[in-house]
């Protein structure tokens, strides 16, 4: 049966702002307290979704979470009405307010890890929500993400949605940002490639020195077990710790894969030749096509600034592939020079398309961060909640919804505005109807 790669993009939330919250993520850190434009951010994201939908790809949508997350502030000892809580935290701890106001769930590559049914022991699609415990503002995402995924993939004959791993640093899990699947065709058994930043339990293992390794080997192994993968369908490799120290906080900032193609930077992995061998040994009916971008042409710093590898690598009807890159690639001379020459290299990547995602990019989130890939057979596609799929009509509804509810300017001092909370809730309530999700938010209960 035919299977599709469905990209579920995160719809940017009304509180999108620059909190400088992600140590190790250079763009997030550098844009601390810059003024954001949530309306533009959401429209930029929707434009990419619509463009891919128009190109014939299946496109899904994951909604933003409730922010500011007052429930967490209450759990941390702030009391009173919701407005009183906001007022108190804005006065006494604006830093904490920024943590609970981030729209970071927009980067849905970090929402979960997905194993398609062709790979798993019980023949169901397995989804494990990421605990994101390396960053406070992201560690509060997993409960709502679970509710959303359970609402979209509720048919337990087809899907198994698993809660996040226990939230401790040794089991740090950042979802599909560190997971790539290789295969001949989406409906065939593939090999799932888990790239970890460090091992938490092996004291002799190499680890980055300056910035945190957000994904552990132990978390990746746990997910592979939970999903019913085996030695042929799962393969683990360590990211090069030196590049984490240069700002490559997820593997999807330094490599991307699709079907049998791996597009990666020369410095991406700790042991590149064993990575390529390991993947090749496990791939069925095809050879791995590895496209290495040499450091002599594109330095790690160029990759971090431009997000060349945080691109979406998509199959086209003629059996080739197109790379969806952010505009920042055009602005980096080395990267653009490389991309201009890429089609002539004779690899499957024959086309490059550029998107303006500046609002997200300024927080370190490119095209690939904004999407969660879920491979679904025809039957699984029918079994999921159809409200979460983009159609022409739903796109128009969502653009109208953003225009109506979103601000075009948000400064750090605006986060304590009670109207931001109230308007946000009214907007999300309306959104759950557009996406047919039911009551997924705490304020709806
Ligand atoms: O977790 N940025 C996100 C970016 C996530 C990118 N995702 C992938 N590479 N898949 C992060 O670091 C910044 C928020 C702020 O600073 O306001 C932030 O959370």
XYZ file of C-alpha atoms and ligand atoms in Angstrom:
464
model
C 0.000 0.000 0.000
C 1.223 3.476 -0.877
C 2.580 5.575 1.994
C 3.169 9.307 2.295
C 5.477 11.494 4.272
C 3.136 13.982 5.925
C 4.763 17.121 7.318
C 3.010 18.474 10.401
C 4.104 22.072 10.808
C 3.763 23.940 14.056
C 1.460 26.918 13.810
C 3.326 29.785 15.482
C 1.549 30.953 18.642
C 0.395 34.497 19.508
C 3.179 34.950 22.107
C 6.103 34.324 19.752
C 8.953 36.334 21.295
C 12.699 36.438 21.754
C 13.435 35.307 25.302
C 17.064 34.262 24.811
C 16.098 31.011 26.504
C 18.166 28.394 24.685
C 21.764 28.321 25.802
C 23.737 26.597 23.037
C 21.404 27.900 20.322
C 23.281 30.921 19.000
C 20.372 32.726 17.297
C 18.127 32.428 20.358
C 20.849 33.742 22.602
C 21.821 36.633 20.323
C 18.271 37.899 19.851
C 17.497 38.107 23.570
C 14.780 40.702 24.155
C 14.453 41.776 20.528
C 10.929 42.870 19.595
C 9.063 40.123 17.744
C 6.209 40.105 15.250
C 3.963 37.107 16.044
C 1.567 37.852 13.173
C 4.339 37.853 10.617
C 5.850 34.712 12.171
C 2.566 32.797 11.897
C 1.925 33.994 8.329
C 5.461 33.065 7.240
C 4.910 29.562 8.590
C 1.496 29.234 6.958
C 2.918 30.385 3.639
C 5.438 27.544 3.690
C 2.705 25.040 4.562
C 0.517 26.290 1.718
C 3.384 26.240 -0.786
C 4.137 22.593 0.031
C 0.442 21.734 -0.108
C 0.268 23.393 -3.546
C 3.313 21.374 -4.652
C 1.249 18.256 -3.936
C 2.636 17.214 -0.549
C 0.399 16.155 2.325
C 0.563 18.901 4.908
C -0.578 18.723 8.525
C -0.840 21.365 11.243
C -0.046 21.171 14.962
C -1.564 23.938 17.086
C 0.264 26.239 19.518
C 0.029 25.658 23.277
C -1.562 27.924 25.853
C 0.910 30.697 26.770
C 1.649 32.282 29.154
C 1.258 28.906 30.863
C -0.387 30.161 34.048
C -0.952 26.627 35.329
C 2.814 26.193 35.734
C 3.163 29.493 37.566
C 0.474 28.318 39.974
C 2.247 24.998 40.437
C 5.369 26.994 41.290
C 3.652 28.884 44.092
C 2.104 31.980 42.526
C -1.471 32.272 43.739
C -4.609 34.278 43.043
C -6.655 34.682 39.895
C -4.918 34.158 36.565
C -4.551 37.915 36.114
C -3.135 38.345 39.621
C -0.636 35.567 38.992
C 0.510 37.274 35.803
C 0.843 40.607 37.518
C 2.894 39.130 40.373
C 5.279 37.196 38.155
C 5.716 40.156 35.772
C 6.733 42.284 38.751
C 8.896 39.826 40.651
C 10.329 37.556 37.961
C 10.069 38.688 34.327
C 12.630 35.951 33.541
C 10.205 33.288 34.718
C 7.400 34.927 32.762
C 9.510 34.679 29.592
C 10.016 30.948 30.253
C 6.276 30.246 30.433
C 5.444 32.569 27.518
C 7.602 31.035 24.790
C 5.837 29.874 21.634
C 8.581 27.236 21.265
C 6.163 24.380 20.513
C 6.146 25.800 16.962
C 9.315 23.748 16.346
C 7.439 20.493 15.986
C 10.524 18.545 14.902
C 11.043 18.489 18.670
C 7.500 17.375 19.501
C 7.999 13.628 19.190
C 9.867 10.756 17.545
C 7.869 8.790 14.986
C 8.365 5.233 13.770
C 6.255 4.326 10.729
C 4.305 1.074 10.792
C 6.610 -0.583 8.240
C 9.421 -0.543 10.828
C 7.679 -1.534 14.044
C 7.108 -4.949 15.538
C 3.345 -4.605 15.972
C 2.745 -2.885 12.616
C 1.406 0.306 14.168
C 2.766 3.843 13.861
C 4.537 4.650 17.149
C 4.885 8.212 18.407
C 6.823 9.118 21.572
C 6.437 12.657 22.847
C 9.779 14.366 23.606
C 10.468 15.463 27.184
C 12.693 18.401 26.072
C 14.028 18.546 29.605
C 17.223 20.430 28.765
C 15.397 23.756 28.683
C 12.813 24.887 31.206
C 10.594 26.627 28.634
C 10.499 23.496 26.482
C 10.150 20.982 29.321
C 6.599 22.260 29.868
C 5.468 21.297 26.355
C 5.086 17.549 26.595
C 1.709 17.273 28.356
C -0.123 19.396 25.793
C 1.786 17.758 22.951
C 0.551 14.390 24.217
C -3.047 15.646 24.293
C -2.711 16.982 20.732
C -1.155 13.820 19.307
C -3.735 11.663 21.091
C -6.462 13.771 19.546
C -5.010 13.513 16.035
C -3.885 9.879 16.179
C -6.640 8.436 18.344
C -7.237 5.177 16.447
C -5.282 2.680 18.511
C -5.573 0.014 15.854
C -3.231 2.143 13.735
C -1.371 4.338 16.215
C 0.389 4.059 19.575
C 1.046 7.455 21.189
C 3.496 7.213 24.101
C 4.020 9.826 26.825
C 7.402 11.499 27.245
C 10.276 9.597 28.850
C 10.958 10.271 32.513
C 12.129 13.903 32.675
C 15.734 13.715 33.856
C 18.874 14.863 32.066
C 20.102 11.285 31.556
C 17.023 10.697 29.398
C 17.119 14.037 27.577
C 15.052 13.636 24.428
C 14.544 16.253 21.711
C 12.364 14.191 19.389
C 12.707 13.952 15.642
C 15.344 16.706 15.453
C 17.795 13.883 16.126
C 16.052 11.142 14.168
C 16.058 10.462 10.419
C 14.604 7.518 8.552
C 16.153 6.014 5.459
C 14.273 3.684 3.110
C 13.745 2.767 -0.525
C 10.160 3.924 -0.475
C 8.083 5.203 2.425
C 5.942 2.046 2.583
C 8.933 -0.278 2.910
C 10.867 -1.222 6.012
C 13.437 1.462 6.711
C 16.355 2.104 9.043
C 15.827 4.726 11.707
C 18.917 6.745 12.432
C 19.151 8.111 15.979
C 21.866 10.726 16.495
C 22.699 11.506 20.111
C 24.797 14.270 21.605
C 26.297 12.252 24.460
C 25.927 9.100 26.479
C 24.671 9.853 29.980
C 25.806 6.614 31.598
C 29.125 5.872 29.917
C 31.704 7.953 31.783
C 34.398 7.451 29.142
C 32.315 8.707 26.236
C 33.140 11.979 24.516
C 30.878 14.939 25.185
C 30.768 18.630 24.258
C 32.677 20.950 26.599
C 30.795 24.246 26.363
C 27.235 23.686 25.288
C 24.844 20.965 26.451
C 24.206 17.732 24.580
C 20.434 17.778 24.580
C 19.858 14.202 23.328
C 21.268 11.202 25.161
C 22.033 7.763 23.753
C 19.995 6.246 26.564
C 16.878 8.212 25.559
C 17.252 7.202 21.911
C 17.667 3.551 22.876
C 14.598 3.673 25.118
C 12.496 5.059 22.268
C 13.699 2.378 19.856
C 12.687 -0.284 22.414
C 9.288 1.299 23.079
C 8.612 1.475 19.328
C 9.495 -2.168 18.755
C 12.516 -1.520 16.541
C 15.387 -3.982 16.298
C 19.038 -4.051 15.306
C 18.113 -3.841 11.627
C 15.573 -1.042 11.927
C 17.412 1.171 14.425
C 20.941 2.527 14.225
C 22.609 4.883 16.718
C 25.479 7.297 16.151
C 27.058 10.127 18.044
C 27.003 13.683 16.822
C 30.422 15.326 16.715
C 30.718 17.016 20.156
C 32.881 19.775 18.651
C 30.052 20.999 16.458
C 27.650 21.088 19.427
C 30.179 23.466 20.960
C 29.905 25.610 17.824
C 26.144 25.963 18.098
C 24.831 22.799 16.437
C 22.392 21.990 19.219
C 20.436 19.374 17.234
C 21.504 16.975 14.499
C 19.026 18.609 12.113
C 21.245 21.708 12.115
C 24.057 19.698 10.454
C 22.389 16.931 8.402
C 19.120 15.968 6.754
C 17.932 12.782 5.076
C 15.109 11.515 2.911
C 14.530 8.038 1.430
C 18.056 6.802 0.573
C 19.753 10.209 0.592
C 21.821 11.662 3.431
C 22.877 15.293 2.995
C 25.415 16.162 5.694
C 28.350 18.313 6.686
C 31.810 16.767 6.775
C 32.008 17.461 10.547
C 28.510 16.295 11.487
C 29.326 12.903 13.058
C 31.949 11.559 15.394
C 32.764 8.531 13.224
C 31.523 9.241 9.740
C 32.687 6.077 7.984
C 31.015 3.790 10.507
C 27.847 5.886 10.247
C 27.738 5.374 6.481
C 28.572 1.645 6.804
C 25.977 1.114 9.525
C 23.230 2.739 7.487
C 24.208 0.932 4.309
C 24.220 -2.476 5.991
C 20.678 -1.932 7.208
C 19.125 -0.350 4.129
C 17.079 -2.829 2.095
C 17.056 -2.986 -1.713
C 19.049 0.190 -2.203
C 22.343 1.902 -1.563
C 22.745 4.973 0.589
C 23.478 8.099 -1.438
C 25.576 10.250 0.872
C 26.186 13.856 -0.106
C 28.938 15.327 2.024
C 29.345 19.102 2.125
C 33.064 19.709 2.642
C 34.224 22.134 5.316
C 36.513 23.695 2.712
C 33.385 24.996 0.984
C 30.987 25.509 3.870
C 32.279 25.913 7.401
C 30.319 24.803 10.470
C 29.785 28.490 11.248
C 28.216 29.003 7.812
C 25.880 26.088 8.493
C 24.905 27.519 11.894
C 24.232 30.978 10.485
C 22.425 29.917 7.327
C 20.707 26.699 8.490
C 21.647 25.028 5.218
C 21.041 21.582 6.726
C 17.876 22.585 8.528
C 16.202 22.263 5.184
C 13.419 19.964 4.104
C 14.526 17.345 1.614
C 11.451 16.310 -0.338
C 10.916 13.735 -3.087
C 9.533 15.005 -6.368
C 7.399 13.128 -8.905
C 10.306 12.596 -11.309
C 12.174 10.535 -8.695
C 14.447 13.443 -7.776
C 14.497 15.685 -4.684
C 14.046 19.351 -3.830
C 15.675 21.161 -0.915
C 13.529 23.715 0.944
C 15.963 26.221 2.487
C 15.604 29.414 4.518
C 16.394 32.803 2.976
C 19.475 33.078 5.192
C 21.153 30.556 2.830
C 20.943 33.125 0.059
C 22.556 35.695 2.322
C 25.632 33.573 3.052
C 28.057 33.693 0.113
C 29.682 30.288 0.770
C 26.390 28.509 1.248
C 24.713 30.113 -1.745
C 27.688 29.317 -3.940
C 27.448 25.694 -2.846
C 23.702 25.582 -3.466
C 24.023 27.138 -6.916
C 26.379 24.331 -7.863
C 24.419 21.536 -6.165
C 22.163 20.460 -9.080
C 25.223 20.080 -11.313
C 26.808 17.579 -8.878
C 24.469 14.977 -10.352
C 22.955 13.881 -7.028
C 19.200 13.342 -6.597
C 18.904 16.932 -5.255
C 18.000 18.817 -8.416
C 16.143 21.836 -7.125
C 16.363 24.381 -4.302
C 13.455 26.521 -3.072
C 13.913 29.484 -0.733
C 11.489 30.564 2.024
C 11.399 33.598 4.283
C 11.073 32.303 7.847
C 13.015 35.092 9.501
C 10.821 35.389 12.590
C 11.432 31.737 13.464
C 15.029 31.742 12.279
C 15.888 34.494 14.763
C 15.136 31.957 17.475
C 17.142 29.219 15.767
C 14.235 27.500 14.024
C 14.442 26.798 10.277
C 12.190 24.937 7.814
C 13.038 21.508 9.246
C 12.526 22.595 12.873
C 9.045 23.735 12.001
C 7.867 20.334 10.816
C 7.303 16.859 12.228
C 7.470 14.109 9.647
C 4.927 11.332 9.976
C 4.964 8.558 7.383
C 1.431 7.212 6.948
C -0.062 4.554 4.704
C -3.238 5.383 2.792
C -5.255 3.605 5.486
C -3.479 5.407 8.349
C -3.992 8.728 6.610
C -7.733 8.022 6.527
C -7.680 6.924 10.195
C -6.166 10.160 11.531
C -8.154 13.240 12.481
C -8.770 14.950 9.125
C -9.134 18.356 10.791
C -5.355 18.549 11.266
C -4.663 18.399 7.516
C -4.227 21.536 5.447
C -6.763 22.198 2.702
C -7.256 25.373 0.648
C -10.256 26.226 2.787
C -8.479 25.590 6.087
C -5.543 27.701 4.939
C -7.881 30.644 4.295
C -9.521 30.113 7.698
C -6.138 30.041 9.441
C -4.857 33.186 7.715
C -8.068 34.958 8.687
C -7.729 33.634 12.258
C -4.126 34.937 12.524
C -5.068 38.331 11.058
C -7.858 38.618 13.605
C -6.047 37.543 16.763
C -2.315 38.196 16.463
C -0.273 41.270 17.350
C 2.371 42.574 15.012
C 4.649 43.717 17.816
C 5.555 42.007 21.060
C 8.185 43.337 23.463
C 9.290 41.570 26.683
C 7.227 44.018 28.760
C 4.043 42.943 26.907
C 4.163 39.395 28.240
C 2.489 40.384 31.514
C -0.450 42.043 29.740
C -3.607 40.198 30.876
C -5.185 40.898 27.479
C -2.480 38.784 25.828
C -3.584 35.820 27.935
C -7.307 36.410 27.395
C -7.006 37.043 23.650
C -4.738 34.028 23.321
C -7.276 31.779 25.003
C -10.118 33.088 22.835
C -7.956 32.463 19.767
C -7.004 28.910 20.793
C -10.600 28.056 21.606
C -11.553 29.069 18.066
C -8.581 27.163 16.650
C -9.609 23.877 18.241
C -12.812 24.157 16.209
C -11.014 24.942 12.939
C -8.718 21.942 13.473
C -11.481 19.768 15.021
C -9.314 18.882 18.000
C -11.738 18.925 20.936
C -10.664 20.281 24.331
C -6.906 19.918 24.406
C -5.959 22.942 26.536
C -5.990 23.201 30.337
C -8.164 26.353 30.212
C -10.846 24.432 28.313
C -11.309 21.913 31.124
O 14.787 24.478 21.279
N 14.542 27.802 20.184
C 14.373 26.386 19.923
C 14.692 26.094 18.483
C 14.362 24.684 18.117
C 14.894 24.283 16.783
N 14.516 22.940 16.493
C 15.230 22.090 15.761
N 16.496 22.268 15.466
N 14.655 20.988 15.394
C 15.255 25.541 20.830
O 16.388 25.928 21.089
C 14.319 29.820 21.526
C 13.269 30.485 22.377
C 13.690 31.832 22.857
O 14.879 32.054 23.078
O 12.790 32.697 23.029
C 14.064 28.341 21.323
O 13.451 27.705 22.142
